[in-house]
PDB file of C-alpha atoms and ligand atoms in Angstrom:
ATOM      1  CA  UNK G  81      22.443  -3.746  -4.199  1.00  0.00           C
ATOM      2  CA  UNK G  82      23.551  -2.512  -0.728  1.00  0.00           C
ATOM      3  CA  UNK G  83      21.029  -2.341   1.959  1.00  0.00           C
ATOM      4  CA  UNK G  84      21.782   0.307   4.598  1.00  0.00           C
ATOM      5  CA  UNK G  85      20.316  -0.176   8.039  1.00  0.00           C
ATOM      6  CA  UNK G  86      19.007   3.127   9.229  1.00  0.00           C
ATOM      7  CA  UNK G  87      17.679   1.747  12.536  1.00  0.00           C
ATOM      8  CA  UNK G  88      16.706  -1.374  14.306  1.00  0.00           C
ATOM      9  CA  UNK G  89      14.492  -1.124  17.434  1.00  0.00           C
ATOM     10  CA  UNK G  90      13.094  -3.625  19.771  1.00  0.00           C
ATOM     11  CA  UNK G  91       9.346  -3.419  19.947  1.00  0.00           C
ATOM     12  CA  UNK G  92       7.012  -6.105  21.594  1.00  0.00           C
ATOM     13  CA  UNK G  93       8.606  -9.516  20.823  1.00  0.00           C
ATOM     14  CA  UNK G  94      10.287  -8.478  17.565  1.00  0.00           C
ATOM     15  CA  UNK G  95      12.441  -5.813  15.787  1.00  0.00           C
ATOM     16  CA  UNK G  96      11.250  -2.751  13.851  1.00  0.00           C
ATOM     17  CA  UNK G  97      13.794  -1.880  11.305  1.00  0.00           C
ATOM     18  CA  UNK G  98      14.193   0.894   8.774  1.00  0.00           C
ATOM     19  CA  UNK G  99      16.368   0.288   5.778  1.00  0.00           C
ATOM     20  CA  UNK G 100      17.592   2.379   2.731  1.00  0.00           C
ATOM     21  CA  UNK G 101      18.888   1.483  -0.723  1.00  0.00           C
ATOM     22  CA  UNK G 102      19.379   2.847  -4.159  1.00  0.00           C
ATOM     23  CA  UNK G 103      16.396   1.862  -6.129  1.00  0.00           C
ATOM     24  CA  UNK G 104      16.572   0.834  -9.911  1.00  0.00           C
ATOM     25  CA  UNK G 105      12.878   1.508 -10.371  1.00  0.00           C
ATOM     26  CA  UNK G 106      12.933   5.107  -9.210  1.00  0.00           C
ATOM     27  CA  UNK G 107      16.571   6.081  -9.675  1.00  0.00           C
ATOM     28  CA  UNK G 108      16.615   7.443  -6.148  1.00  0.00           C
ATOM     29  CA  UNK G 109      17.385   6.193  -2.589  1.00  0.00           C
ATOM     30  CA  UNK G 110      14.235   4.512  -1.207  1.00  0.00           C
ATOM     31  CA  UNK G 111      13.500   3.937   2.492  1.00  0.00           C
ATOM     32  CA  UNK G 112      11.261   1.198   3.916  1.00  0.00           C
ATOM     33  CA  UNK G 113      10.174  -0.277   7.149  1.00  0.00           C
ATOM     34  CA  UNK G 114      10.286  -3.975   8.110  1.00  0.00           C
ATOM     35  CA  UNK G 115       8.931  -5.461  11.372  1.00  0.00           C
ATOM     36  CA  UNK G 116      10.285  -8.934  12.098  1.00  0.00           C
ATOM     37  CA  UNK G 117       8.799 -10.916  14.964  1.00  0.00           C
ATOM     38  CA  UNK G 118      11.112 -13.151  16.952  1.00  0.00           C
ATOM     39  CA  UNK G 119      11.417 -16.512  15.298  1.00  0.00           C
ATOM     40  CA  UNK G 120      13.327 -19.770  15.296  1.00  0.00           C
ATOM     41  CA  UNK G 121      16.776 -19.876  13.590  1.00  0.00           C
ATOM     42  CA  UNK G 122      16.199 -20.565   9.941  1.00  0.00           C
ATOM     43  CA  UNK G 123      12.373 -20.144  10.138  1.00  0.00           C
ATOM     44  CA  UNK G 124      10.609 -18.234   7.399  1.00  0.00           C
ATOM     45  CA  UNK G 125       7.494 -16.253   8.290  1.00  0.00           C
ATOM     46  CA  UNK G 126       4.582 -15.070   6.312  1.00  0.00           C
ATOM     47  CA  UNK G 127       4.784 -11.401   5.030  1.00  0.00           C
ATOM     48  CA  UNK G 128       2.107  -8.708   4.955  1.00  0.00           C
ATOM     49  CA  UNK G 129       2.820  -5.728   2.652  1.00  0.00           C
ATOM     50  CA  UNK G 130       1.412  -2.449   3.930  1.00  0.00           C
ATOM     51  CA  UNK G 131       0.912   0.423   1.435  1.00  0.00           C
ATOM     52  CA  UNK G 132       0.405   3.923   2.909  1.00  0.00           C
ATOM     53  CA  UNK G 133      -1.726   6.821   1.753  1.00  0.00           C
ATOM     54  CA  UNK G 134      -1.251  10.356   0.728  1.00  0.00           C
ATOM     55  CA  UNK G 135       1.419  12.395   2.482  1.00  0.00           C
ATOM     56  CA  UNK G 136       2.805   9.286   4.189  1.00  0.00           C
ATOM     57  CA  UNK G 137       6.363   8.070   4.201  1.00  0.00           C
ATOM     58  CA  UNK G 138       7.476   4.653   5.421  1.00  0.00           C
ATOM     59  CA  UNK G 139       7.125   6.083   8.847  1.00  0.00           C
ATOM     60  CA  UNK G 140       3.432   6.997   9.440  1.00  0.00           C
ATOM     61  CA  UNK G 141       2.261   3.346   9.697  1.00  0.00           C
ATOM     62  CA  UNK G 142       5.154   2.375  11.745  1.00  0.00           C
ATOM     63  CA  UNK G 143       4.430   4.920  14.341  1.00  0.00           C
ATOM     64  CA  UNK G 144       0.594   5.230  14.102  1.00  0.00           C
ATOM     65  CA  UNK G 145      -0.855   1.961  12.918  1.00  0.00           C
ATOM     66  CA  UNK G 146      -0.065  -0.101  16.088  1.00  0.00           C
ATOM     67  CA  UNK G 147       0.499  -3.315  14.084  1.00  0.00           C
ATOM     68  CA  UNK G 148       3.462  -4.504  16.154  1.00  0.00           C
ATOM     69  CA  UNK G 149       1.748  -6.616  18.866  1.00  0.00           C
ATOM     70  CA  UNK G 150      -0.541  -8.425  16.506  1.00  0.00           C
ATOM     71  CA  UNK G 151       2.328  -9.166  14.076  1.00  0.00           C
ATOM     72  CA  UNK G 152       4.478 -10.334  16.989  1.00  0.00           C
ATOM     73  CA  UNK G 153       1.709 -12.676  18.420  1.00  0.00           C
ATOM     74  CA  UNK G 154       0.927 -14.128  15.096  1.00  0.00           C
ATOM     75  CA  UNK G 155       4.426 -14.298  13.614  1.00  0.00           C
ATOM     76  CA  UNK G 156       3.720 -12.111  10.591  1.00  0.00           C
ATOM     77  CA  UNK G 157       6.430  -9.862   9.016  1.00  0.00           C
ATOM     78  CA  UNK G 158       5.117  -6.424   8.011  1.00  0.00           C
ATOM     79  CA  UNK G 159       6.846  -4.406   5.215  1.00  0.00           C
ATOM     80  CA  UNK G 160       5.948  -0.745   4.664  1.00  0.00           C
ATOM     81  CA  UNK G 161       7.469   1.170   1.770  1.00  0.00           C
ATOM     82  CA  UNK G 162       7.448   4.803   1.130  1.00  0.00           C
ATOM     83  CA  UNK G 163       4.746   6.289  -1.149  1.00  0.00           C
ATOM     84  CA  UNK G 164       6.843   7.895  -3.806  1.00  0.00           C
ATOM     85  CA  UNK G 165      10.424   8.713  -4.798  1.00  0.00           C
ATOM     86  CA  UNK G 166      11.813  11.727  -2.899  1.00  0.00           C
ATOM     87  CA  UNK G 167      14.657  14.107  -2.557  1.00  0.00           C
ATOM     88  CA  UNK G 168      17.005  16.502  -4.230  1.00  0.00           C
ATOM     89  CA  UNK G 169      17.976  14.058  -6.956  1.00  0.00           C
ATOM     90  CA  UNK G 170      14.538  14.621  -8.527  1.00  0.00           C
ATOM     91  CA  UNK G 171      15.117  18.371  -8.896  1.00  0.00           C
ATOM     92  CA  UNK G 172      17.720  17.949 -11.615  1.00  0.00           C
ATOM     93  CA  UNK G 173      15.045  16.241 -13.602  1.00  0.00           C
ATOM     94  CA  UNK G 174      12.579  19.171 -12.997  1.00  0.00           C
ATOM     95  CA  UNK G 175      10.359  17.340 -10.634  1.00  0.00           C
ATOM     96  CA  UNK G 176       8.800  19.962  -8.351  1.00  0.00           C
ATOM     97  CA  UNK G 177       9.875  19.785  -4.629  1.00  0.00           C
ATOM     98  CA  UNK G 178       6.483  18.984  -3.293  1.00  0.00           C
ATOM     99  CA  UNK G 179       3.818  20.210  -5.566  1.00  0.00           C
ATOM    100  CA  UNK G 180       0.727  19.284  -3.459  1.00  0.00           C
ATOM    101  CA  UNK G 181      -0.265  16.812  -0.807  1.00  0.00           C
ATOM    102  CA  UNK G 182      -2.212  14.724  -3.395  1.00  0.00           C
ATOM    103  CA  UNK G 183       0.236  14.667  -6.288  1.00  0.00           C
ATOM    104  CA  UNK G 184       4.000  14.289  -6.611  1.00  0.00           C
ATOM    105  CA  UNK G 185       6.191  13.516  -3.639  1.00  0.00           C
ATOM    106  CA  UNK G 186       4.202  11.461  -1.047  1.00  0.00           C
ATOM    107  CA  UNK G 187       1.518  10.693  -3.673  1.00  0.00           C
ATOM    108  CA  UNK G 188       2.967   8.126  -6.102  1.00  0.00           C
ATOM    109  CA  UNK G 189      -0.308   6.281  -6.442  1.00  0.00           C
ATOM    110  CA  UNK G 190       1.629   3.008  -7.144  1.00  0.00           C
ATOM    111  CA  UNK G 191       1.729   3.622 -10.892  1.00  0.00           C
ATOM    112  CA  UNK G 192       4.512   3.589 -13.454  1.00  0.00           C
ATOM    113  CA  UNK G 193       4.279   7.215 -14.726  1.00  0.00           C
ATOM    114  CA  UNK G 194       4.457   7.652 -18.449  1.00  0.00           C
ATOM    115  CA  UNK G 195       4.295  11.510 -18.554  1.00  0.00           C
ATOM    116  CA  UNK G 196       7.154  13.956 -17.998  1.00  0.00           C
ATOM    117  CA  UNK G 197       8.582  15.038 -15.662  1.00  0.00           C
ATOM    118  CA  UNK G 198       7.296  12.076 -13.593  1.00  0.00           C
ATOM    119  CA  UNK G 199       8.204   9.255 -16.038  1.00  0.00           C
ATOM    120  CA  UNK G 200      11.831   9.165 -15.088  1.00  0.00           C
ATOM    121  CA  UNK G 201      11.447   8.392 -11.333  1.00  0.00           C
ATOM    122  CA  UNK G 202       7.771   7.753 -10.491  1.00  0.00           C
ATOM    123  CA  UNK G 203       7.808   4.008 -11.074  1.00  0.00           C
ATOM    124  CA  UNK G 204       6.168   2.901  -7.849  1.00  0.00           C
ATOM    125  CA  UNK G 205       4.306  -0.025  -9.467  1.00  0.00           C
ATOM    126  CA  UNK G 206       7.673  -1.549 -10.503  1.00  0.00           C
ATOM    127  CA  UNK G 207       9.072  -0.736  -7.038  1.00  0.00           C
ATOM    128  CA  UNK G 208       6.355  -2.425  -5.018  1.00  0.00           C
ATOM    129  CA  UNK G 209       5.494  -5.234  -7.333  1.00  0.00           C
ATOM    130  CA  UNK G 210       9.023  -6.205  -8.372  1.00  0.00           C
ATOM    131  CA  UNK G 211      12.016  -4.616  -6.916  1.00  0.00           C
ATOM    132  CA  UNK G 212      11.160  -4.425  -3.228  1.00  0.00           C
ATOM    133  CA  UNK G 213       9.776  -8.025  -3.015  1.00  0.00           C
ATOM    134  CA  UNK G 214      13.069  -9.195  -4.428  1.00  0.00           C
ATOM    135  CA  UNK G 215      15.104  -7.249  -1.868  1.00  0.00           C
ATOM    136  CA  UNK G 216      12.916  -8.360   1.034  1.00  0.00           C
ATOM    137  CA  UNK G 217      13.143 -12.025  -0.106  1.00  0.00           C
ATOM    138  CA  UNK G 218      16.895 -11.681  -0.224  1.00  0.00           C
ATOM    139  CA  UNK G 219      17.488  -9.924   3.083  1.00  0.00           C
ATOM    140  CA  UNK G 220      14.631 -11.054   5.448  1.00  0.00           C
ATOM    141  CA  UNK G 221      13.296 -14.354   6.813  1.00  0.00           C
ATOM    142  CA  UNK G 222      10.095 -14.158   4.590  1.00  0.00           C
ATOM    143  CA  UNK G 223       8.183 -17.082   3.131  1.00  0.00           C
ATOM    144  CA  UNK G 224       7.292 -15.691  -0.297  1.00  0.00           C
ATOM    145  CA  UNK G 225       4.581 -18.352  -0.714  1.00  0.00           C
ATOM    146  CA  UNK G 226       2.706 -16.775   2.113  1.00  0.00           C
ATOM    147  CA  UNK G 227       2.177 -13.175   1.189  1.00  0.00           C
ATOM    148  CA  UNK G 228      -0.683 -10.900   2.019  1.00  0.00           C
ATOM    149  CA  UNK G 229      -1.273  -7.161   1.217  1.00  0.00           C
ATOM    150  CA  UNK G 230      -3.155  -4.273   2.706  1.00  0.00           C
ATOM    151  CA  UNK G 231      -3.035  -0.553   2.898  1.00  0.00           C
ATOM    152  CA  UNK G 232      -4.911   2.729   3.697  1.00  0.00           C
ATOM    153  CA  UNK G 233      -6.568   5.178   1.266  1.00  0.00           C
ATOM    154  CA  UNK G 234      -4.179   5.710  -1.736  1.00  0.00           C
ATOM    155  CA  UNK G 235      -2.392   2.522  -0.223  1.00  0.00           C
ATOM    156  CA  UNK G 236      -5.628   0.735  -0.173  1.00  0.00           C
ATOM    157  CA  UNK G 237      -5.974   1.430  -3.862  1.00  0.00           C
ATOM    158  CA  UNK G 238      -2.424   0.135  -4.175  1.00  0.00           C
ATOM    159  CA  UNK G 239      -3.160  -3.020  -2.308  1.00  0.00           C
ATOM    160  CA  UNK G 240      -6.316  -3.681  -4.217  1.00  0.00           C
ATOM    161  CA  UNK G 241      -4.826  -3.043  -7.701  1.00  0.00           C
ATOM    162  CA  UNK G 242      -1.449  -4.737  -7.086  1.00  0.00           C
ATOM    163  CA  UNK G 243      -3.279  -7.844  -5.891  1.00  0.00           C
ATOM    164  CA  UNK G 244      -5.871  -7.810  -8.678  1.00  0.00           C
ATOM    165  CA  UNK G 245      -3.146  -7.525 -11.292  1.00  0.00           C
ATOM    166  CA  UNK G 246      -1.105 -10.442  -9.821  1.00  0.00           C
ATOM    167  CA  UNK G 247      -3.438 -13.338  -9.439  1.00  0.00           C
ATOM    168  CA  UNK G 248      -2.164 -16.025  -7.070  1.00  0.00           C
ATOM    169  CA  UNK G 249       0.593 -14.034  -5.602  1.00  0.00           C
ATOM    170  CA  UNK G 250      -1.231 -12.870  -2.496  1.00  0.00           C
ATOM    171  CA  UNK G 251      -3.102 -15.424  -0.295  1.00  0.00           C
ATOM    172  CA  UNK G 252      -4.986 -12.446   1.430  1.00  0.00           C
ATOM    173  CA  UNK G 253      -5.915  -8.810   0.507  1.00  0.00           C
ATOM    174  CA  UNK G 254      -7.534  -6.193   2.678  1.00  0.00           C
ATOM    175  CA  UNK G 255      -7.782  -2.385   2.709  1.00  0.00           C
ATOM    176  CA  UNK G 256      -8.756   0.500   5.081  1.00  0.00           C
ATOM    177  CA  UNK G 257     -10.726   3.361   3.445  1.00  0.00           C
ATOM    178  CA  UNK G 258      -9.394   2.569  -0.008  1.00  0.00           C
ATOM    179  CA  UNK G 259      -9.744   4.739  -3.100  1.00  0.00           C
ATOM    180  CA  UNK G 260     -11.644   2.243  -5.052  1.00  0.00           C
ATOM    181  CA  UNK G 261     -11.851   3.910  -8.375  1.00  0.00           C
ATOM    182  CA  UNK G 262      -9.333   6.652  -9.442  1.00  0.00           C
ATOM    183  CA  UNK G 263     -11.326   6.976 -12.634  1.00  0.00           C
ATOM    184  CA  UNK G 264     -14.237   8.391 -10.592  1.00  0.00           C
ATOM    185  CA  UNK G 265     -12.797  10.680  -8.033  1.00  0.00           C
ATOM    186  CA  UNK G 266     -10.811  14.002  -8.001  1.00  0.00           C
ATOM    187  CA  UNK G 267      -7.698  12.576  -6.374  1.00  0.00           C
ATOM    188  CA  UNK G 268      -7.558   9.986  -9.185  1.00  0.00           C
ATOM    189  CA  UNK G 269      -8.355  12.349 -11.987  1.00  0.00           C
ATOM    190  CA  UNK G 270      -5.551  14.675 -10.883  1.00  0.00           C
ATOM    191  CA  UNK G 271      -2.876  12.054 -10.185  1.00  0.00           C
ATOM    192  CA  UNK G 272      -3.567   9.782 -13.149  1.00  0.00           C
ATOM    193  CA  UNK G 273      -3.876  12.687 -15.633  1.00  0.00           C
ATOM    194  CA  UNK G 274      -0.485  13.881 -14.368  1.00  0.00           C
ATOM    195  CA  UNK G 275       1.277  10.468 -14.389  1.00  0.00           C
ATOM    196  CA  UNK G 276      -0.356   8.623 -17.192  1.00  0.00           C
ATOM    197  CA  UNK G 277      -1.889  11.333 -19.407  1.00  0.00           C
ATOM    198  CA  UNK G 278      -5.462  12.036 -20.381  1.00  0.00           C
ATOM    199  CA  UNK G 279      -6.147   8.709 -22.180  1.00  0.00           C
ATOM    200  CA  UNK G 280      -8.305   6.973 -19.557  1.00  0.00           C
ATOM    201  CA  UNK G 281      -7.834   3.596 -21.195  1.00  0.00           C
ATOM    202  CA  UNK G 282      -4.374   3.581 -19.659  1.00  0.00           C
ATOM    203  CA  UNK G 283      -5.894   4.128 -16.203  1.00  0.00           C
ATOM    204  CA  UNK G 284      -7.905   0.937 -16.057  1.00  0.00           C
ATOM    205  CA  UNK G 285      -5.072  -1.257 -14.725  1.00  0.00           C
ATOM    206  CA  UNK G 286      -4.830   1.249 -11.843  1.00  0.00           C
ATOM    207  CA  UNK G 287      -8.436   1.176 -10.908  1.00  0.00           C
ATOM    208  CA  UNK G 288      -9.709  -1.666  -8.619  1.00  0.00           C
ATOM    209  CA  UNK G 289     -13.336  -1.385  -9.915  1.00  0.00           C
ATOM    210  CA  UNK G 290     -12.261  -1.330 -13.485  1.00  0.00           C
ATOM    211  CA  UNK G 291      -9.913  -4.298 -13.031  1.00  0.00           C
ATOM    212  CA  UNK G 292     -12.846  -6.293 -11.582  1.00  0.00           C
ATOM    213  CA  UNK G 293     -15.091  -5.211 -14.388  1.00  0.00           C
ATOM    214  CA  UNK G 294     -12.420  -6.305 -16.832  1.00  0.00           C
ATOM    215  CA  UNK G 295     -12.353  -9.800 -15.227  1.00  0.00           C
ATOM    216  CA  UNK G 296      -9.738  -9.725 -12.491  1.00  0.00           C
ATOM    217  CA  UNK G 297     -10.716 -11.403  -9.217  1.00  0.00           C
ATOM    218  CA  UNK G 298      -9.569 -11.954  -5.670  1.00  0.00           C
ATOM    219  CA  UNK G 299     -10.405 -15.125  -3.840  1.00  0.00           C
ATOM    220  CA  UNK G 300     -11.426 -13.054  -0.739  1.00  0.00           C
ATOM    221  CA  UNK G 301     -11.258  -9.421   0.354  1.00  0.00           C
ATOM    222  CA  UNK G 302     -11.752  -7.591   3.606  1.00  0.00           C
ATOM    223  CA  UNK G 303     -12.414  -3.745   3.651  1.00  0.00           C
ATOM    224  CA  UNK G 304     -13.086  -1.447   6.619  1.00  0.00           C
ATOM    225  CA  UNK G 305     -14.399   1.983   5.856  1.00  0.00           C
ATOM    226  CA  UNK G 306     -15.161   4.674   8.408  1.00  0.00           C
ATOM    227  CA  UNK G 307     -18.776   5.965   7.946  1.00  0.00           C
ATOM    228  CA  UNK G 308     -17.619   9.474   9.285  1.00  0.00           C
ATOM    229  CA  UNK G 309     -14.744   9.590   6.886  1.00  0.00           C
ATOM    230  CA  UNK G 310     -14.714  13.184   5.313  1.00  0.00           C
ATOM    231  CA  UNK G 311     -13.342  11.701   2.078  1.00  0.00           C
ATOM    232  CA  UNK G 312     -15.951   8.926   1.715  1.00  0.00           C
ATOM    233  CA  UNK G 313     -18.454  10.700  -0.532  1.00  0.00           C
ATOM    234  CA  UNK G 314     -16.259  12.649  -2.846  1.00  0.00           C
ATOM    235  CA  UNK G 315     -13.043  10.468  -3.098  1.00  0.00           C
ATOM    236  CA  UNK G 316     -13.390   6.957  -1.697  1.00  0.00           C
ATOM    237  CA  UNK G 317     -16.845   5.979  -2.928  1.00  0.00           C
ATOM    238  CA  UNK G 318     -16.960   2.604  -1.260  1.00  0.00           C
ATOM    239  CA  UNK G 319     -20.355   1.858  -2.901  1.00  0.00           C
ATOM    240  CA  UNK G 320     -18.543   1.522  -6.376  1.00  0.00           C
ATOM    241  CA  UNK G 321     -16.517  -1.373  -4.983  1.00  0.00           C
ATOM    242  CA  UNK G 322     -19.534  -2.879  -3.324  1.00  0.00           C
ATOM    243  CA  UNK G 323     -21.342  -2.715  -6.802  1.00  0.00           C
ATOM    244  CA  UNK G 324     -18.265  -4.067  -8.717  1.00  0.00           C
ATOM    245  CA  UNK G 325     -17.880  -7.048  -6.363  1.00  0.00           C
ATOM    246  CA  UNK G 326     -21.623  -7.837  -6.339  1.00  0.00           C
ATOM    247  CA  UNK G 327     -21.715  -7.799 -10.234  1.00  0.00           C
ATOM    248  CA  UNK G 328     -18.685 -10.075 -10.314  1.00  0.00           C
ATOM    249  CA  UNK G 329     -19.980 -12.379  -7.716  1.00  0.00           C
ATOM    250  CA  UNK G 330     -16.621 -11.834  -5.860  1.00  0.00           C
ATOM    251  CA  UNK G 331     -16.213 -12.976  -2.198  1.00  0.00           C
ATOM    252  CA  UNK G 332     -15.752  -9.726  -0.200  1.00  0.00           C
ATOM    253  CA  UNK G 333     -16.471  -8.412   3.220  1.00  0.00           C
ATOM    254  CA  UNK G 334     -16.916  -4.559   3.153  1.00  0.00           C
ATOM    255  CA  UNK G 335     -17.673  -3.108   6.599  1.00  0.00           C
ATOM    256  CA  UNK G 336     -18.847   0.320   7.272  1.00  0.00           C
ATOM    257  CA  UNK G 337     -17.628   1.447  10.733  1.00  0.00           C
ATOM    258  CA  UNK G 338     -19.886   3.944  12.391  1.00  0.00           C
ATOM    259  CA  UNK G 339     -18.216   7.015  13.800  1.00  0.00           C
ATOM    260  CA  UNK G 340     -14.758   6.508  12.445  1.00  0.00           C
ATOM    261  CA  UNK G 341     -12.893   9.014  10.282  1.00  0.00           C
ATOM    262  CA  UNK G 342     -10.069   8.639   7.831  1.00  0.00           C
ATOM    263  CA  UNK G 343      -7.221   8.831  10.277  1.00  0.00           C
ATOM    264  CA  UNK G 344      -4.811   6.360  11.694  1.00  0.00           C
ATOM    265  CA  UNK G 345      -7.035   6.331  14.827  1.00  0.00           C
ATOM    266  CA  UNK G 346      -9.455   4.441  12.740  1.00  0.00           C
ATOM    267  CA  UNK G 347      -6.785   2.182  11.114  1.00  0.00           C
ATOM    268  CA  UNK G 348      -5.221   1.319  14.491  1.00  0.00           C
ATOM    269  CA  UNK G 349      -8.649   0.377  15.909  1.00  0.00           C
ATOM    270  CA  UNK G 350      -9.074  -2.406  13.349  1.00  0.00           C
ATOM    271  CA  UNK G 351      -5.608  -3.352  12.340  1.00  0.00           C
ATOM    272  CA  UNK G 352      -5.342  -6.347  14.774  1.00  0.00           C
ATOM    273  CA  UNK G 353      -8.535  -7.699  13.136  1.00  0.00           C
ATOM    274  CA  UNK G 354      -6.988  -7.369   9.778  1.00  0.00           C
ATOM    275  CA  UNK G 355      -3.728  -9.005  10.752  1.00  0.00           C
ATOM    276  CA  UNK G 356      -5.592 -11.913  12.352  1.00  0.00           C
ATOM    277  CA  UNK G 357      -7.620 -12.216   9.149  1.00  0.00           C
ATOM    278  CA  UNK G 358      -4.400 -12.238   7.047  1.00  0.00           C
ATOM    279  CA  UNK G 359      -2.709 -14.720   9.449  1.00  0.00           C
ATOM    280  CA  UNK G 360      -5.619 -17.201   9.132  1.00  0.00           C
ATOM    281  CA  UNK G 361      -5.200 -17.327   5.396  1.00  0.00           C
ATOM    282  CA  UNK G 362      -1.313 -17.083   5.392  1.00  0.00           C
ATOM    283  CA  UNK G 363      -1.084 -20.018   7.848  1.00  0.00           C
ATOM    284  CA  UNK G 364      -3.866 -22.168   6.373  1.00  0.00           C
TER     285      UNK G 364
HETATM  286  N1  GSH V 693      -3.494  16.116   4.686  1.00  0.00           N
HETATM  287  C1  GSH V 693      -4.608  16.001   3.766  1.00  0.00           C
HETATM  288  C2  GSH V 693      -5.192  14.570   3.989  1.00  0.00           C
HETATM  289  C3  GSH V 693      -4.234  13.554   3.737  1.00  0.00           C
HETATM  290  C4  GSH V 693      -4.561  12.337   4.480  1.00  0.00           C
HETATM  291  O1  GSH V 693      -5.539  12.190   5.119  1.00  0.00           O
HETATM  292  N2  GSH V 693      -3.655  11.400   4.382  1.00  0.00           N
HETATM  293  C5  GSH V 693      -3.905  10.124   5.104  1.00  0.00           C
HETATM  294  C6  GSH V 693      -3.827   9.129   4.002  1.00  0.00           C
HETATM  295  S1  GSH V 693      -4.837   9.476   2.558  1.00  0.00           S
HETATM  296  C7  GSH V 693      -2.764   9.815   6.009  1.00  0.00           C
HETATM  297  O2  GSH V 693      -2.623   8.713   6.399  1.00  0.00           O
HETATM  298  N3  GSH V 693      -2.086  10.910   6.431  1.00  0.00           N
HETATM  299  C8  GSH V 693      -0.892  10.741   7.337  1.00  0.00           C
HETATM  300  C9  GSH V 693      -1.138  10.530   8.678  1.00  0.00           C
HETATM  301  O3  GSH V 693      -2.309  10.668   9.255  1.00  0.00           O
HETATM  302  O4  GSH V 693      -0.144  10.203   9.441  1.00  0.00           O
HETATM  303  C10 GSH V 693      -5.640  17.036   3.871  1.00  0.00           C
HETATM  304  O5  GSH V 693      -5.244  17.972   4.571  1.00  0.00           O
HETATM  305  O6  GSH V 693      -6.718  16.849   3.382  1.00  0.00           O
END
C-alpha cells in the first residue's frame, strides 16, 4: 500500500498532514488527516480518532474544530478520516454522484453496506475499524495501546458504535451531538434502510442505544450536546442515550450546553475539554 502525502503544514507545535491511499475496504482512493505533535525521536504518542458528520470530508474538522493547540500541548495525535467513499470510480458501479446530504457520498454512517448499489464500496466500518488503524500504525508514531475515539453527529454515532463493538480497544470515548439511535430517527431510517435493507435486526450493531441494551458497555463516556441544536428533538434524541446508560448502570457524563447549536462553533468551544479528558485516560 502506497501512502501519498497530499500536504504537510506546520501548525502550533506539530504538523497537520493530509494523506491519500487506495483503500481495499472501499475500492476507491481515500483521503485522511493526521495531526502529529512534535515529539522525541522514537517516541510513540497516544492517538485520538475523530469521526466527522454528514456532508464532511477529512477537511471540516481540520479547519473548523480547533483541536491543534490542545493536541500539541497534550501530545495527542489526531486522525480524521473521510465520511464515505467518493469520486468518479463509483459511477461505473451506478452509485449516484451525490444523492443527498444525508445519504450516499459524505454520509457513509460508518457501516458496511449490504444493499446495492452501495454494497460494493460503502464499507466504512471496515475502513475505520480495520484498514485505517493498520495504515496509521504502520506510518505514524502512534501507541496503539493508547487509543481514544470521538466524533460529531453522524461521527458521534460512529465513535459510540465503533467503541461499543470493540471492547477494550479504546481507553476513552466521547462524542459531540451524536446520533444516538439510528433506529429511532429519520436520518437513521433513511441511511440504514438504504445501506442495510429493511430488516431492522441488522441495524442494531449500528445503534449505540441498541448495543447498550444488548449488553455492550464502555468504562466511561463523555457527551456534549448543544441545547439549541436544531436537530436535537427530531434526529439526535440525547434522552434515549441518557435512558440507555441509566438502565445499564453505565458510567457516562452527558452535558447539555445552553445556547449552542449543531455547528463546529459548538464543537470548537468544547474540543479542548474533550482532548484533555481523553489525554487524562490515555496517559493514565
Ligand atoms: N447541511 C445540512 C446539515 C448538515 C450538518 O449540519 N452537518 C454537520 C454534521 S451533521 C457538519 O459538520 N457540517 C459541516 C460543517 O459544518 O463544516 C442541512 O442543511 O441541514
